[in-house]
């Protein structure tokens, strides 16, 4: 489905994931090309976050294979730490290290994981804080920042590792509404710079304007996969339409009768 | 019996406020009566003779500080450091994915938390030299005390450290792993530093407990130079046939434990503020 001619950056084949008897992913096939921005949407419990977490092996797939940059990360012998260095991840809850200052949040992983020297790590940190517009917060601690600022630092922390792919797990869901815009602006900038991005989100405006492709998931399978125009503006499936109408106008939702749910 | 009885002033015309004042006054009166009774009935003259002989107290200085208190502090710190290292190992074993490690750590914790510290001291003093004849514990008495105090405190600290590690949100480990940290490196650089901030107050409490438990060293048999506060006070009390040294030794303990408790309280309010 990718329009680029280079091999796909992310490739997911027949991915299954169960938690106990609960089958969360029931056979996912997905390809994301280099420089592509793919938004994954869907109702809660549809498995979209689990899919994202399988792409850097925070969740171990039950069955199936995942390739990132040509390396099979589901190979039991893979150096997973080496693979993860190439994949940046941004969490819903930011997960900044609270005992470290903003700058240390950016420099410690570079120094411990990439073995960069002090000066270089500091230089990269300054550069990335500037990119997310938070240079003046370099010495602050995470607790003193707003949610939006924390999330932008988290993005800068991931970028400081020079990743080839960025994964975003509902990056704006824990934010106050007025802080969402700053984070989305940073993500939009990354997309324009050509970063390969996989974004689990409920921000339809962002998906429509920034994504190259939108994937709609429900019940552990991909229901629809296509351009934002096709999936969001002109969905082919009832389940997609139902989800979008609820999302775009939550006040209009009706109480479902038993069994009439999509 | 009207239904709104509760709202009416009670018998004897006492209002709620008056009754509250009366009850409070009674509590003060009981307290005062107890203090007076104690002050009048105790034989202060004899107490003073036995516990507060200035001349005896004076001859304890400076040895009580330069020797006895110094040794108490040395014993405590060496036991604390050894206990902290061992407790760390036991805590990590307790969290290990290897079953036998978990069981071993569990058994260790149950045994050493369940035994009186006194028995451990006797065990270290008698059983260890018996079991390994010819070997000397490194550091002589200091090594033995470190071992005995360490063995006891490690069991408590292991549980504290484990709780601290588990109190660090799961997202911290995920964030570290997703940045490419190995499991061990993530523990060392990210999780354990945060765990220690959480457990600093309980660890300091453990230090206070150890400080007092160091008095058990007298069951190991010590030379004159190795005496700590309790032993020193007791020895002097028997040579002078007076209990003043006991009182002075006690005051020396408080000299350290009260500021430490104060520090713990300060830390607890500070961590309370820092945690969101």
Short mmCIF file of C-alpha atoms in Angstrom, two decimals:
data_model
loop_
_atom_site.label_atom_id
_atom_site.label_comp_id
_atom_site.label_asym_id
_atom_site.label_seq_id
_atom_site.Cartn_x
_atom_site.Cartn_y
_atom_site.Cartn_z
CA UNK A 1 0.00 0.00 0.00
CA UNK A 2 3.03 2.20 0.49
CA UNK A 3 3.69 4.52 -2.38
CA UNK A 4 7.45 4.82 -1.78
CA UNK A 5 9.82 2.56 -3.67
CA UNK A 6 12.19 1.91 -0.74
CA UNK A 7 11.59 -1.18 1.40
CA UNK A 8 9.09 -0.68 4.23
CA UNK A 9 10.48 0.72 7.49
CA UNK A 10 7.94 -1.21 9.56
CA UNK A 11 6.48 -4.50 8.46
CA UNK A 12 4.00 -6.48 10.52
CA UNK A 13 2.96 -9.95 9.39
CA UNK A 14 0.06 -11.98 10.77
CA UNK A 15 0.54 -10.54 14.27
CA UNK A 16 -1.40 -12.11 17.13
CA UNK A 17 -1.30 -11.12 20.79
CA UNK A 18 -3.25 -12.62 23.66
CA UNK A 19 -3.32 -11.66 27.31
CA UNK A 20 -4.35 -14.94 28.91
CA UNK A 21 -7.51 -15.96 27.11
CA UNK A 22 -8.16 -12.45 25.86
CA UNK A 23 -7.09 -12.23 22.22
CA UNK A 24 -6.28 -8.56 21.67
CA UNK A 25 -4.71 -8.79 18.20
CA UNK A 26 -6.13 -11.31 15.75
CA UNK A 27 -3.85 -11.28 12.75
CA UNK A 28 -2.51 -7.86 11.81
CA UNK A 29 -0.71 -7.19 8.52
CA UNK A 30 0.70 -3.71 8.11
CA UNK A 31 3.48 -1.97 6.24
CA UNK A 32 4.78 1.51 6.84
CA UNK A 33 7.17 2.96 4.27
CA UNK A 34 10.09 5.24 4.92
CA UNK A 35 8.96 8.77 5.71
CA UNK A 36 5.35 7.72 5.93
CA UNK A 37 3.07 9.02 8.67
CA UNK A 38 0.42 6.50 9.66
CA UNK A 39 -2.28 7.25 12.21
CA UNK A 40 -3.94 4.31 13.91
CA UNK A 41 -7.45 5.05 15.13
CA UNK A 42 -10.14 2.95 16.71
CA UNK A 43 -12.28 2.50 19.81
CA UNK A 44 -10.63 1.72 23.16
CA UNK A 45 -9.87 -1.95 23.49
CA UNK A 46 -9.45 -2.32 19.73
CA UNK A 47 -5.80 -3.30 20.19
CA UNK A 48 -4.21 -0.21 18.64
CA UNK A 49 -1.91 0.54 21.57
CA UNK A 50 -0.96 -3.14 21.85
CA UNK A 51 -0.06 -3.14 18.14
CA UNK A 52 2.17 -0.09 18.65
CA UNK A 53 3.85 -1.65 21.68
CA UNK A 54 4.50 -4.84 19.71
CA UNK A 55 6.49 -2.78 17.18
CA UNK A 56 9.24 -2.13 19.76
CA UNK A 57 8.59 -5.33 21.69
CA UNK A 58 7.31 -3.71 24.87
CA UNK A 59 4.72 -6.43 24.35
CA UNK A 60 5.85 -9.85 23.20
CA UNK A 61 3.68 -11.02 20.29
CA UNK A 62 2.03 -14.41 20.72
CA UNK A 63 2.42 -15.18 17.02
CA UNK A 64 3.57 -13.44 13.87
CA UNK A 65 6.60 -11.44 12.83
CA UNK A 66 7.59 -7.79 13.05
CA UNK A 67 10.37 -6.17 11.00
CA UNK A 68 11.81 -2.73 11.65
CA UNK A 69 14.29 -1.34 9.14
CA UNK A 70 14.74 -4.81 7.68
CA UNK A 71 15.62 -6.44 11.04
CA UNK A 72 13.21 -9.02 12.39
CA UNK A 73 12.65 -7.92 15.98
CA UNK A 74 10.58 -11.02 16.78
CA UNK A 75 13.68 -13.17 16.16
CA UNK A 76 14.54 -14.60 19.63
CA UNK A 77 18.23 -13.92 19.00
CA UNK A 78 17.84 -10.27 18.04
CA UNK A 79 19.70 -7.64 20.08
CA UNK A 80 16.52 -5.91 21.16
CA UNK A 81 18.34 -3.02 22.86
CA UNK A 82 20.13 -2.26 19.59
CA UNK A 83 16.84 -2.35 17.66
CA UNK A 84 15.07 -0.12 20.18
CA UNK A 85 17.79 2.52 19.78
CA UNK A 86 16.47 3.06 16.27
CA UNK A 87 12.85 3.37 17.44
CA UNK A 88 11.71 6.39 19.43
CA UNK A 89 8.65 5.95 21.63
CA UNK A 90 6.38 8.60 23.12
CA UNK A 91 3.93 7.55 25.84
CA UNK A 92 0.53 8.81 26.86
CA UNK A 93 1.84 9.48 30.39
CA UNK A 94 5.12 11.11 29.16
CA UNK A 95 7.23 8.94 31.47
CA UNK A 96 9.95 11.51 31.93
CA UNK A 97 12.49 10.55 34.58
CA UNK A 98 11.36 12.68 37.55
CA UNK A 99 14.70 12.53 39.39
CA UNK A 100 16.54 14.12 36.46
CA UNK A 101 16.40 17.64 35.09
CA UNK A 102 15.09 18.23 31.57
CA UNK A 103 18.61 18.32 30.13
CA UNK A 104 19.64 15.20 32.07
CA UNK A 105 16.56 13.42 30.75
CA UNK A 106 17.99 14.02 27.29
CA UNK A 107 21.67 13.44 28.01
CA UNK A 108 21.61 10.37 30.28
CA UNK A 109 20.18 7.96 27.66
CA UNK A 110 22.61 9.29 25.03
CA UNK A 111 25.57 8.77 27.31
CA UNK A 112 24.54 5.40 28.78
CA UNK A 113 23.07 3.83 25.67
CA UNK A 114 24.85 5.51 22.74
CA UNK A 115 28.05 6.14 24.72
CA UNK A 116 28.25 9.70 23.49
CA UNK A 117 30.67 11.92 25.36
CA UNK A 118 29.46 14.65 27.66
CA UNK A 119 29.96 17.53 25.25
CA UNK A 120 28.25 15.86 22.32
CA UNK A 121 25.30 14.68 24.41
CA UNK A 122 24.86 18.21 25.75
CA UNK A 123 25.01 19.66 22.24
CA UNK A 124 22.38 17.21 20.95
CA UNK A 125 20.18 17.98 23.98
CA UNK A 126 20.33 21.74 23.38
CA UNK A 127 19.51 21.25 19.71
CA UNK A 128 16.50 19.03 20.38
CA UNK A 129 15.10 21.19 23.18
CA UNK A 130 15.27 24.07 20.72
CA UNK A 131 13.35 22.02 18.15
CA UNK A 132 10.47 21.43 20.56
CA UNK A 133 10.60 25.06 21.73
CA UNK A 134 11.65 24.43 25.32
CA UNK A 135 15.21 25.76 25.47
CA UNK A 136 14.36 27.92 28.48
CA UNK A 137 13.30 24.84 30.50
CA UNK A 138 16.69 23.10 30.22
CA UNK A 139 17.40 23.18 33.95
CA UNK A 140 13.82 22.62 35.14
CA UNK A 141 12.59 19.36 36.63
CA UNK A 142 9.67 17.49 35.02
CA UNK A 143 7.37 18.08 38.00
CA UNK A 144 7.49 21.85 37.39
CA UNK A 145 6.38 21.55 33.75
CA UNK A 146 2.87 21.45 32.32
CA UNK A 147 1.68 18.24 30.68
CA UNK A 148 2.21 19.69 27.22
CA UNK A 149 5.75 20.76 28.06
CA UNK A 150 6.51 17.37 29.58
CA UNK A 151 5.32 15.63 26.45
CA UNK A 152 7.45 17.87 24.24
CA UNK A 153 10.48 17.07 26.42
CA UNK A 154 9.62 13.38 26.03
CA UNK A 155 9.60 13.82 22.26
CA UNK A 156 12.93 15.66 22.42
CA UNK A 157 14.35 12.87 24.58
CA UNK A 158 13.37 10.29 21.96
CA UNK A 159 14.70 12.47 19.11
CA UNK A 160 18.06 12.91 20.85
CA UNK A 161 18.70 9.21 20.18
CA UNK A 162 18.47 9.87 16.39
CA UNK A 163 15.71 7.33 15.77
CA UNK A 164 14.68 6.19 12.30
CA UNK A 165 11.09 5.63 13.40
CA UNK A 166 8.92 7.37 15.98
CA UNK A 167 6.03 5.63 17.73
CA UNK A 168 3.41 7.73 19.50
CA UNK A 169 0.98 6.08 21.92
CA UNK A 170 -1.93 8.52 22.36
CA UNK A 171 0.52 11.38 22.96
CA UNK A 172 -2.16 14.00 23.64
CA UNK A 173 -4.76 11.94 25.52
CA UNK A 174 -3.49 12.89 28.98
CA UNK A 175 -3.29 16.62 28.18
CA UNK A 176 -5.61 19.47 29.01
CA UNK A 177 -7.33 20.50 25.77
CA UNK A 178 -5.53 23.84 25.49
CA UNK A 179 -2.12 22.13 25.64
CA UNK A 180 -2.76 19.63 22.85
CA UNK A 181 -1.89 22.08 20.07
CA UNK A 182 1.77 22.59 21.08
CA UNK A 183 2.42 18.85 21.05
CA UNK A 184 0.65 18.34 17.73
CA UNK A 185 2.68 21.22 16.25
CA UNK A 186 5.91 19.44 17.16
CA UNK A 187 4.62 16.19 15.64
CA UNK A 188 3.57 18.01 12.50
CA UNK A 189 7.07 19.49 12.24
CA UNK A 190 8.57 15.99 12.50
CA UNK A 191 6.24 14.71 9.81
CA UNK A 192 7.26 17.56 7.51
CA UNK A 193 10.92 16.74 8.10
CA UNK A 194 10.27 13.26 6.73
CA UNK A 195 10.28 11.19 9.93
CA UNK A 196 8.62 7.78 9.71
CA UNK A 197 5.81 7.93 12.26
CA UNK A 198 3.22 5.55 13.63
CA UNK A 199 0.72 7.46 15.74
CA UNK A 200 -2.09 5.99 17.85
CA UNK A 201 -4.43 8.93 18.35
CA UNK A 202 -7.93 10.28 18.70
CA UNK A 203 -7.01 13.62 17.09
CA UNK A 204 -8.95 13.36 13.83
CA UNK A 205 -7.90 16.78 12.61
CA UNK A 206 -4.26 15.81 12.97
CA UNK A 207 -4.88 12.47 11.25
CA UNK A 208 -6.69 14.14 8.39
CA UNK A 209 -4.13 16.89 7.82
CA UNK A 210 -0.81 15.21 8.61
CA UNK A 211 -1.18 11.47 8.04
CA UNK A 212 -0.33 9.84 4.72
CA UNK A 213 -2.47 6.90 5.74
CA UNK A 214 -5.06 6.19 8.39
CA UNK A 215 -5.63 2.70 9.78
CA UNK A 216 -8.91 1.95 11.55
CA UNK A 217 -8.80 -0.95 13.99
CA UNK A 218 -11.62 -2.66 15.81
CA UNK A 219 -11.78 -5.95 17.70
CA UNK A 220 -8.12 -6.76 17.12
CA UNK A 221 -8.16 -6.53 13.33
CA UNK A 222 -7.53 -3.79 10.79
CA UNK A 223 -10.93 -2.86 9.39
CA UNK A 224 -9.87 -0.11 7.04
CA UNK A 225 -6.53 1.17 5.76
CA UNK A 226 -6.16 4.04 3.32
CA UNK A 227 -5.67 7.75 2.78
CA UNK A 228 -7.27 10.06 5.37
CA UNK A 229 -9.71 11.13 2.68
CA UNK A 230 -10.91 7.59 2.25
CA UNK A 231 -10.95 6.41 5.86
CA UNK A 232 -12.04 9.56 7.68
CA UNK A 233 -13.98 11.56 5.15
CA UNK A 234 -15.50 8.72 3.21
CA UNK A 235 -15.35 5.50 5.29
CA UNK A 236 -16.36 2.27 3.55
CA UNK A 237 -17.29 0.26 6.62
CA UNK A 238 -20.18 0.67 9.04
CA UNK A 239 -17.91 0.15 12.01
CA UNK A 240 -15.68 3.00 10.88
CA UNK A 241 -18.64 5.28 10.30
CA UNK A 242 -20.14 4.43 13.67
CA UNK A 243 -16.82 5.10 15.46
CA UNK A 244 -16.22 8.38 13.65
CA UNK A 245 -19.72 9.70 14.27
CA UNK A 246 -19.32 9.00 17.98
CA UNK A 247 -15.89 10.62 18.05
CA UNK A 248 -16.84 13.72 16.08
CA UNK A 249 -20.09 14.30 17.93
CA UNK A 250 -20.05 12.49 21.27
CA UNK A 251 -23.15 14.30 22.48
CA UNK A 252 -25.23 12.68 19.75
CA UNK A 253 -24.41 9.09 20.77
CA UNK A 254 -27.40 7.01 21.77
CA UNK A 255 -27.55 4.31 24.42
CA UNK A 256 -26.95 1.08 22.57
CA UNK A 257 -29.50 -1.71 22.94
CA UNK A 258 -27.98 -5.02 23.91
CA UNK A 259 -26.57 -6.57 20.76
CA UNK A 260 -27.00 -3.58 18.49
CA UNK A 261 -23.45 -2.42 19.11
CA UNK A 262 -21.30 -2.41 15.97
CA UNK B 1 -39.36 12.94 75.38
CA UNK B 2 -39.61 15.29 72.50
CA UNK B 3 -37.92 14.24 69.25
CA UNK B 4 -35.73 17.39 69.19
CA UNK B 5 -34.21 16.54 72.56
CA UNK B 6 -30.66 16.74 71.09
CA UNK B 7 -31.08 20.36 70.25
CA UNK B 8 -32.17 21.39 73.72
CA UNK B 9 -29.69 22.48 76.39
CA UNK B 10 -28.95 19.53 78.68
CA UNK B 11 -29.88 19.29 82.33
CA UNK B 12 -28.04 21.54 84.79
CA UNK B 13 -28.21 24.19 82.10
CA UNK B 14 -24.78 23.45 80.58
CA UNK B 15 -24.34 24.53 76.96
CA UNK B 16 -22.27 22.45 74.52
CA UNK B 17 -19.42 24.89 74.79
CA UNK B 18 -19.39 24.72 78.57
CA UNK B 19 -19.41 20.97 78.52
CA UNK B 20 -16.48 20.90 76.10
CA UNK B 21 -14.52 23.22 78.36
CA UNK B 22 -15.35 21.10 81.39
CA UNK B 23 -14.15 17.92 79.66
CA UNK B 24 -10.94 19.58 78.57
CA UNK B 25 -10.33 20.93 82.06
CA UNK B 26 -10.78 17.45 83.48
CA UNK B 27 -8.16 16.06 81.13
CA UNK B 28 -5.62 18.69 82.21
CA UNK B 29 -6.45 18.02 85.87
CA UNK B 30 -5.79 14.27 85.50
CA UNK B 31 -2.47 14.99 83.80
CA UNK B 32 -1.41 17.46 86.48
CA UNK B 33 -2.44 15.07 89.28
CA UNK B 34 -0.34 12.27 87.76
CA UNK B 35 2.72 14.53 87.45
CA UNK B 36 2.36 15.76 91.02
CA UNK B 37 1.84 12.26 92.37
CA UNK B 38 4.98 11.09 90.55
CA UNK B 39 7.02 14.06 91.75
CA UNK B 40 5.92 13.70 95.36
CA UNK B 41 6.20 9.93 95.72
CA UNK B 42 9.51 9.41 93.90
CA UNK B 43 12.55 9.62 96.14
CA UNK B 44 14.43 12.35 94.30
CA UNK B 45 17.33 12.39 96.66
CA UNK B 46 18.16 8.74 96.10
CA UNK B 47 17.54 9.01 92.38
CA UNK B 48 19.90 11.94 92.19
CA UNK B 49 22.54 10.06 94.17
CA UNK B 50 22.28 7.02 91.96
CA UNK B 51 21.89 8.60 88.53
CA UNK B 52 23.12 12.18 88.61
CA UNK B 53 26.50 12.33 90.31
CA UNK B 54 28.17 15.23 88.63
CA UNK B 55 31.66 14.16 89.71
CA UNK B 56 31.22 10.72 88.16
CA UNK B 57 29.69 12.12 85.00
CA UNK B 58 32.65 14.47 84.69
CA UNK B 59 35.26 11.70 84.76
CA UNK B 60 33.49 9.96 81.87
CA UNK B 61 34.59 12.71 79.50
CA UNK B 62 36.08 12.70 77.00
CA UNK B 63 36.18 8.88 76.76
CA UNK B 64 32.43 8.50 76.51
CA UNK B 65 32.54 10.53 73.31
CA UNK B 66 35.94 9.78 71.80
CA UNK B 67 35.80 6.06 72.54
CA UNK B 68 32.29 4.81 73.34
CA UNK B 69 30.17 7.00 71.07
CA UNK B 70 32.76 6.73 68.32
CA UNK B 71 32.63 2.92 68.50
CA UNK B 72 28.81 2.92 68.56
CA UNK B 73 28.79 5.04 65.41
CA UNK B 74 31.43 2.85 63.74
CA UNK B 75 29.56 -0.36 64.57
CA UNK B 76 26.29 1.09 63.36
CA UNK B 77 27.67 2.44 60.10
CA UNK B 78 29.59 -0.73 59.25
CA UNK B 79 26.48 -2.82 59.98
CA UNK B 80 24.32 -0.44 57.97
CA UNK B 81 26.60 -0.48 54.92
CA UNK B 82 26.92 -4.25 54.98
CA UNK B 83 23.17 -4.62 55.54
CA UNK B 84 22.39 -2.22 52.71
CA UNK B 85 24.57 -4.10 50.22
CA UNK B 86 23.24 -7.48 51.32
CA UNK B 87 19.67 -6.13 51.47
CA UNK B 88 20.02 -4.83 47.92
CA UNK B 89 21.15 -8.26 46.71
CA UNK B 90 18.32 -10.01 48.60
CA UNK B 91 15.76 -7.50 47.25
CA UNK B 92 16.92 -8.06 43.66
CA UNK B 93 16.83 -11.83 44.25
CA UNK B 94 13.29 -11.45 45.59
CA UNK B 95 12.30 -9.72 42.34
CA UNK B 96 14.24 -12.16 40.15
CA UNK B 97 12.56 -14.20 37.45
CA UNK B 98 14.57 -17.23 38.62
CA UNK B 99 12.42 -19.18 41.09
CA UNK B 100 15.16 -20.52 43.41
CA UNK B 101 16.52 -16.98 43.92
CA UNK B 102 13.08 -15.76 44.97
CA UNK B 103 12.60 -18.65 47.39
CA UNK B 104 16.05 -18.27 48.89
CA UNK B 105 15.51 -14.54 49.41
CA UNK B 106 12.09 -15.22 50.93
CA UNK B 107 13.50 -17.77 53.36
CA UNK B 108 16.35 -15.44 54.32
CA UNK B 109 13.96 -12.57 55.02
CA UNK B 110 11.59 -14.71 57.08
CA UNK B 111 14.38 -16.20 59.20
CA UNK B 112 16.32 -13.04 59.94
CA UNK B 113 13.24 -10.93 60.55
CA UNK B 114 11.86 -13.58 62.88
CA UNK B 115 14.91 -14.03 65.11
CA UNK B 116 15.89 -11.66 67.94
CA UNK B 117 19.02 -9.71 67.08
CA UNK B 118 20.57 -11.02 70.29
CA UNK B 119 20.48 -14.61 69.00
CA UNK B 120 22.15 -13.52 65.77
CA UNK B 121 24.96 -11.89 67.72
CA UNK B 122 25.50 -15.06 69.75
CA UNK B 123 25.38 -17.07 66.54
CA UNK B 124 28.00 -14.89 64.87
CA UNK B 125 30.17 -14.93 68.01
CA UNK B 126 30.02 -18.70 68.55
CA UNK B 127 28.82 -20.59 65.53
CA UNK B 128 30.84 -18.87 62.80
CA UNK B 129 34.25 -19.52 64.45
CA UNK B 130 33.12 -23.12 65.13
CA UNK B 131 31.98 -23.74 61.59
CA UNK B 132 35.05 -22.29 59.94
CA UNK B 133 37.90 -23.03 62.37
CA UNK B 134 41.06 -21.06 61.88
CA UNK B 135 39.38 -18.32 59.86
CA UNK B 136 39.11 -14.90 61.38
CA UNK B 137 36.29 -12.58 60.38
CA UNK B 138 37.89 -9.63 58.65
CA UNK B 139 38.16 -6.64 60.95
CA UNK B 140 37.95 -8.57 64.21
CA UNK B 141 35.15 -7.34 66.47
CA UNK B 142 34.26 -4.62 63.97
CA UNK B 143 33.82 -7.24 61.28
CA UNK B 144 31.72 -9.44 63.56
CA UNK B 145 29.43 -6.56 64.52
CA UNK B 146 29.10 -5.52 60.88
CA UNK B 147 28.21 -9.12 60.04
CA UNK B 148 25.67 -9.55 62.85
CA UNK B 149 24.01 -6.15 62.45
CA UNK B 150 24.17 -6.50 58.66
CA UNK B 151 22.51 -9.91 58.67
CA UNK B 152 19.62 -8.59 60.76
CA UNK B 153 19.13 -5.29 58.98
CA UNK B 154 19.52 -6.79 55.50
CA UNK B 155 16.30 -8.72 56.00
CA UNK B 156 14.37 -5.54 56.84
CA UNK B 157 16.10 -3.41 54.23
CA UNK B 158 15.53 -6.02 51.52
CA UNK B 159 11.79 -5.73 52.03
CA UNK B 160 12.00 -1.93 52.11
CA UNK B 161 14.09 -1.80 48.93
CA UNK B 162 11.78 -4.25 47.17
CA UNK B 163 8.77 -2.11 48.07
CA UNK B 164 10.63 0.99 46.85
CA UNK B 165 11.50 -0.58 43.51
CA UNK B 166 7.92 -1.72 43.04
CA UNK B 167 6.67 1.77 43.91
CA UNK B 168 8.42 3.24 40.86
CA UNK B 169 5.77 3.45 38.11
CA UNK B 170 5.97 0.75 35.44
CA UNK B 171 6.19 3.43 32.74
CA UNK B 172 9.66 4.39 33.95
CA UNK B 173 11.08 0.99 33.06
CA UNK B 174 9.19 1.00 29.76
CA UNK B 175 10.53 4.45 28.88
CA UNK B 176 14.08 3.36 29.71
CA UNK B 177 13.79 0.11 27.75
CA UNK B 178 12.29 1.92 24.77
CA UNK B 179 15.32 4.23 24.75
CA UNK B 180 17.56 1.19 24.43
CA UNK B 181 18.60 0.67 28.07
CA UNK B 182 19.18 -2.99 28.93
CA UNK B 183 17.16 -4.35 31.85
CA UNK B 184 20.18 -4.14 34.19
CA UNK B 185 21.19 -0.65 33.08
CA UNK B 186 17.62 0.62 33.39
CA UNK B 187 17.48 -0.71 36.93
CA UNK B 188 20.81 0.89 37.83
CA UNK B 189 20.37 4.29 36.16
CA UNK B 190 16.64 4.89 36.32
CA UNK B 191 14.72 2.64 38.73
CA UNK B 192 17.01 2.26 41.74
CA UNK B 193 17.81 6.00 42.09
CA UNK B 194 14.08 6.70 42.18
CA UNK B 195 13.43 3.81 44.57
CA UNK B 196 16.02 5.20 46.98
CA UNK B 197 14.33 8.58 47.10
CA UNK B 198 11.12 6.84 48.10
CA UNK B 199 12.74 4.67 50.78
CA UNK B 200 15.15 7.20 52.27
CA UNK B 201 12.91 7.83 55.34
CA UNK B 202 12.39 4.13 56.20
CA UNK B 203 16.09 3.47 55.61
CA UNK B 204 17.00 6.24 58.05
CA UNK B 205 14.61 4.70 60.56
CA UNK B 206 16.49 1.45 60.12
CA UNK B 207 19.68 3.34 60.90
CA UNK B 208 18.16 4.54 64.19
CA UNK B 209 17.18 0.96 65.07
CA UNK B 210 20.67 -0.30 64.25
CA UNK B 211 22.19 2.45 66.35
CA UNK B 212 20.40 1.03 69.37
CA UNK B 213 20.98 -2.61 68.42
CA UNK B 214 24.72 -1.99 68.29
CA UNK B 215 24.62 -2.27 72.10
CA UNK B 216 24.30 -6.03 71.63
CA UNK B 217 27.98 -6.12 70.78
CA UNK B 218 28.67 -6.82 74.44
CA UNK B 219 27.58 -10.41 73.81
CA UNK B 220 30.52 -10.85 71.46
CA UNK B 221 33.04 -10.00 74.16
CA UNK B 222 35.02 -6.86 73.44
CA UNK B 223 38.34 -5.41 74.55
CA UNK B 224 38.49 -2.15 76.49
CA UNK B 225 39.25 -0.25 73.32
CA UNK B 226 36.26 -1.76 71.49
CA UNK B 227 33.59 -0.84 74.04
CA UNK B 228 30.61 1.12 72.81
CA UNK B 229 28.16 3.27 74.77
CA UNK B 230 26.12 0.61 76.59
CA UNK B 231 29.05 -1.59 77.55
CA UNK B 232 31.13 1.42 78.55
CA UNK B 233 28.32 2.81 80.68
CA UNK B 234 27.67 -0.53 82.35
CA UNK B 235 31.33 -1.16 83.11
CA UNK B 236 31.77 2.25 84.63
CA UNK B 237 28.54 1.86 86.57
CA UNK B 238 29.85 -1.29 88.23
CA UNK B 239 33.30 0.12 89.03
CA UNK B 240 31.82 3.28 90.53
CA UNK B 241 28.85 1.47 92.06
CA UNK B 242 26.70 4.26 90.69
CA UNK B 243 24.30 4.46 87.76
CA UNK B 244 25.24 7.92 86.52
CA UNK B 245 27.25 6.45 83.58
CA UNK B 246 24.08 4.69 82.38
CA UNK B 247 22.25 8.01 82.30
CA UNK B 248 25.10 9.71 80.44
CA UNK B 249 25.32 6.85 77.93
CA UNK B 250 21.56 7.11 77.39
CA UNK B 251 21.85 10.83 76.74
CA UNK B 252 24.57 10.11 74.18
CA UNK B 253 22.21 7.80 72.29
CA UNK B 254 19.54 10.49 72.23
CA UNK B 255 22.14 12.99 71.04
CA UNK B 256 22.21 11.04 67.77
CA UNK B 257 18.76 9.44 67.48
CA UNK B 258 16.68 12.58 68.07
CA UNK B 259 18.33 14.62 65.28
CA UNK B 260 18.07 11.56 62.99
CA UNK B 261 14.33 11.24 63.70
CA UNK B 262 14.00 14.94 62.99
CA UNK B 263 15.75 14.48 59.66
CA UNK B 264 13.40 11.59 58.81
CA UNK B 265 10.35 13.73 59.55
CA UNK B 266 11.74 16.51 57.36
CA UNK B 267 12.37 14.05 54.53
CA UNK B 268 8.88 12.61 54.84
CA UNK B 269 7.24 16.00 54.43
CA UNK B 270 9.55 16.78 51.52
CA UNK B 271 8.84 13.54 49.63
CA UNK B 272 5.17 14.09 50.37
CA UNK B 273 5.41 17.39 48.53
CA UNK B 274 7.47 16.03 45.64
CA UNK B 275 5.12 13.17 44.81
CA UNK B 276 2.32 14.33 42.63
#
